mmCIF file of C-alpha atoms and ligand atoms in Angstrom:
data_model
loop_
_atom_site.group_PDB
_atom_site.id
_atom_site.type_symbol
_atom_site.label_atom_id
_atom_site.label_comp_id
_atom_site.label_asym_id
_atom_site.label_seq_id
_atom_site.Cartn_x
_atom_site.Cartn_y
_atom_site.Cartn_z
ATOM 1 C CA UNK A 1 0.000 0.000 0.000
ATOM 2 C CA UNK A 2 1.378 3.577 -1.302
ATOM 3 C CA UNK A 3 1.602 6.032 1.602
ATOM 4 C CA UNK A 4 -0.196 9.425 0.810
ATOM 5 C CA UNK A 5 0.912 12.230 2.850
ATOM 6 C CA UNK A 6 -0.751 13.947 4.755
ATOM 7 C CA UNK A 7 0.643 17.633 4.056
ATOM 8 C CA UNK A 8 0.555 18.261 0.311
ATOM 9 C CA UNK A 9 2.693 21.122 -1.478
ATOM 10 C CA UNK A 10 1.315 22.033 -4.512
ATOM 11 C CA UNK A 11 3.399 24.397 -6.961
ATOM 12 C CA UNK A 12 2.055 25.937 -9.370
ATOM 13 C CA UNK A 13 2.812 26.392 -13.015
ATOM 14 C CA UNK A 14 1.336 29.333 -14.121
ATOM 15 C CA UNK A 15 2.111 28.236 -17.679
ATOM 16 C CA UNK A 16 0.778 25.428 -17.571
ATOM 17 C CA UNK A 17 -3.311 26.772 -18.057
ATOM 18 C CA UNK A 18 -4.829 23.506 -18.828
ATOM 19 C CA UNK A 19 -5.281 20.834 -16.479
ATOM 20 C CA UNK A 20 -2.714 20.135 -14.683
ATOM 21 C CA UNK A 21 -1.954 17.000 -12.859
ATOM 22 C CA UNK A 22 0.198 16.773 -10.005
ATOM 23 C CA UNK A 23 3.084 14.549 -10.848
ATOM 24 C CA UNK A 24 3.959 12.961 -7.748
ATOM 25 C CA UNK A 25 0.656 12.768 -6.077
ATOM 26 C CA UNK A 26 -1.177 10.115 -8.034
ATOM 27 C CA UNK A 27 -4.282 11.008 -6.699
ATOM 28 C CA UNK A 28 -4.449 14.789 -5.472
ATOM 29 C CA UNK A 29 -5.227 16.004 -8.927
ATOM 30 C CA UNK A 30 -5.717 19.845 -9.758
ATOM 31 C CA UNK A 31 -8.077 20.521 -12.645
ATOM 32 C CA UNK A 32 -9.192 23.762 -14.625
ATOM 33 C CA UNK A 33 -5.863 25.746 -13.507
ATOM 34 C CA UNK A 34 -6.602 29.192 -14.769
ATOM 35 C CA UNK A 35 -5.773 32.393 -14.717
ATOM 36 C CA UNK A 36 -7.234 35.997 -16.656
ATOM 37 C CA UNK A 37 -4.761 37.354 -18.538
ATOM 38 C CA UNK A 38 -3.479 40.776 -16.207
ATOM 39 C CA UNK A 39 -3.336 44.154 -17.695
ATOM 40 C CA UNK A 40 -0.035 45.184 -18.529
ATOM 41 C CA UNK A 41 1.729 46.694 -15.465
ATOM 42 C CA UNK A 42 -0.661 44.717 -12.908
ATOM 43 C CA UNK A 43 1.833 43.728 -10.491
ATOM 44 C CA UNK A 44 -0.848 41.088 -9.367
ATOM 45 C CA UNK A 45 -2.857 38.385 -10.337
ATOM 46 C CA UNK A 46 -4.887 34.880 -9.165
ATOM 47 C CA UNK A 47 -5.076 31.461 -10.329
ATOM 48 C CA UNK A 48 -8.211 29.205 -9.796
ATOM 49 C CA UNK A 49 -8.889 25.917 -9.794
ATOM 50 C CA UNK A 50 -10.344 22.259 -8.885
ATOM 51 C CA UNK A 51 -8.683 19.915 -6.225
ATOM 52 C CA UNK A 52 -9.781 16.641 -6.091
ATOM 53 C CA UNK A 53 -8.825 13.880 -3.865
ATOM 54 C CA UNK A 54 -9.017 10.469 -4.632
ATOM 55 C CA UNK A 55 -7.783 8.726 -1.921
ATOM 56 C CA UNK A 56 -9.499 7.456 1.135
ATOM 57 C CA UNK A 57 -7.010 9.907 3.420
ATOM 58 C CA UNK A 58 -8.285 13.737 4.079
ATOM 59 C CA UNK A 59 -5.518 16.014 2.743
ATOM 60 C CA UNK A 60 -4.322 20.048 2.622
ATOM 61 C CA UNK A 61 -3.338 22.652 0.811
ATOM 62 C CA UNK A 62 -0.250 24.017 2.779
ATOM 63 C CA UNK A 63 1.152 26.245 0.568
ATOM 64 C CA UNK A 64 1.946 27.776 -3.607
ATOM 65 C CA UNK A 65 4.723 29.194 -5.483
ATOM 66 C CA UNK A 66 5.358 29.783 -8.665
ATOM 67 C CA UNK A 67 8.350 31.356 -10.859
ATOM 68 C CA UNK A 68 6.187 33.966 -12.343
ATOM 69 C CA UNK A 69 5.553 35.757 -9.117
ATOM 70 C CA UNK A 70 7.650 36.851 -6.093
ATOM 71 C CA UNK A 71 5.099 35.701 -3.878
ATOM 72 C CA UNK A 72 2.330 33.321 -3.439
ATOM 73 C CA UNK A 73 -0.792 33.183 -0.683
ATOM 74 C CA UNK A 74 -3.309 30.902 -0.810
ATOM 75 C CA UNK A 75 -6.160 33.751 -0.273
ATOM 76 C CA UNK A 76 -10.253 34.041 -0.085
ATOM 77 C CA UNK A 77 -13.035 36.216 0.118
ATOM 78 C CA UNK A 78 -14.714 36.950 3.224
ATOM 79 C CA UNK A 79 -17.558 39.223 3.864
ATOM 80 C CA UNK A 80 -16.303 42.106 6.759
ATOM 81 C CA UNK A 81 -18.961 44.775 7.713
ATOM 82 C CA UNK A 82 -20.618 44.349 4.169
ATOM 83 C CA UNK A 83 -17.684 44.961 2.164
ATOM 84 C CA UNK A 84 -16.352 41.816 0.487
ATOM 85 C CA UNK A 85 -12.221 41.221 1.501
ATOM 86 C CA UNK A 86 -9.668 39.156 0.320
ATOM 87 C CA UNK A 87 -7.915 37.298 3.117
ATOM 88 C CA UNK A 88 -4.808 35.027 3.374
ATOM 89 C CA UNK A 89 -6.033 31.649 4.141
ATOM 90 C CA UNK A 90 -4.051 30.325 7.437
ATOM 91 C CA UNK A 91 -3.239 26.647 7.960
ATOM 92 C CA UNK A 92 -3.780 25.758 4.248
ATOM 93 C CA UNK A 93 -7.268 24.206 2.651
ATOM 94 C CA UNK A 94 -8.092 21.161 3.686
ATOM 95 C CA UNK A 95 -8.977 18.638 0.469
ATOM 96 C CA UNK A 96 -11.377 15.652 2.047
ATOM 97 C CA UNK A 97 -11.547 12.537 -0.467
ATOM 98 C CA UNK A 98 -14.828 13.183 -3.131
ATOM 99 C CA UNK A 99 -15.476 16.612 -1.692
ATOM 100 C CA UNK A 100 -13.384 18.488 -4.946
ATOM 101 C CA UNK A 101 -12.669 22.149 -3.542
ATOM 102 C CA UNK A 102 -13.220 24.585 -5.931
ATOM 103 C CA UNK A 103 -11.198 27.997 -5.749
ATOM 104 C CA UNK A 104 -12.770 30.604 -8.310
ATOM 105 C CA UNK A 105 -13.451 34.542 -8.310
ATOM 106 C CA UNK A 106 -15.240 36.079 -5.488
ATOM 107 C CA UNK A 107 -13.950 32.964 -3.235
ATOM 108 C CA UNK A 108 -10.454 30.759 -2.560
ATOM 109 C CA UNK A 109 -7.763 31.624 -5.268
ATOM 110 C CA UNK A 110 -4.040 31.491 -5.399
ATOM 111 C CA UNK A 111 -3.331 35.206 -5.308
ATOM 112 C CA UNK A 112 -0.146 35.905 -7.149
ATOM 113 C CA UNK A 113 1.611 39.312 -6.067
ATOM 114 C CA UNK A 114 5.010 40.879 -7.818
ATOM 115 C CA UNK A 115 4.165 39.545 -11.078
HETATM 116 CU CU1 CU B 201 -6.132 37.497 -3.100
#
């Protein structure tokens, strides 16, 4: 039996916009990687995406870097005093098996800063 471990550190390939699979976790898979295009001069940006896990072991999202940005922060949107806020998400996303988390505008993303 393959171990699966429990912390899972997921880097991201901005490049790479279609699905992208992650190569040494056969069965943490992230699917529908994208990204909008930024306007030139944005010094920021956000990926989104689908995790799925397909093992029978609860796993998270600890952390994200990529090459195409000096920093990376797993972020979402919370609602504070009726204004909507982006927020760095502490402790990582969990990923329970057949419960896909889906990070997409106005919620979880991968916010990209110092593009
Ligand atoms: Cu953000």
């Amino acid at each position: 039996m393959r171990f699966v471990p429990r912390f899972l550190v997921f880097v991201l390939a901005l490049m790479a916009v279609p699905p992208l699979a992650l190569a040494h976790h056969d069965h943490v898979e992230a699917t529908n990687v994208w990204s909008r295009a930024t306007p030139p001069g944005a010094k920021n940006g956000a990926a989104y995406m689908i995790l799925t896990n397909d093992t029978a072991k609860a796993d998270r999202l600890i952390d994200a870097a990529s090459d195409v940005a000096e920093r990376v922060e797993i972020h979402t949107h919370l609602m504070e005093n009726g204004v909507m806020r982006m927020r760095r998400v502490e402790g990582g996303v969990d990923v329970e098996p057949g419960t896909p988390v889906v990070f997409q505008p106005g919620g979880l993303h991968i916010m990209l800063m110092g593009l």
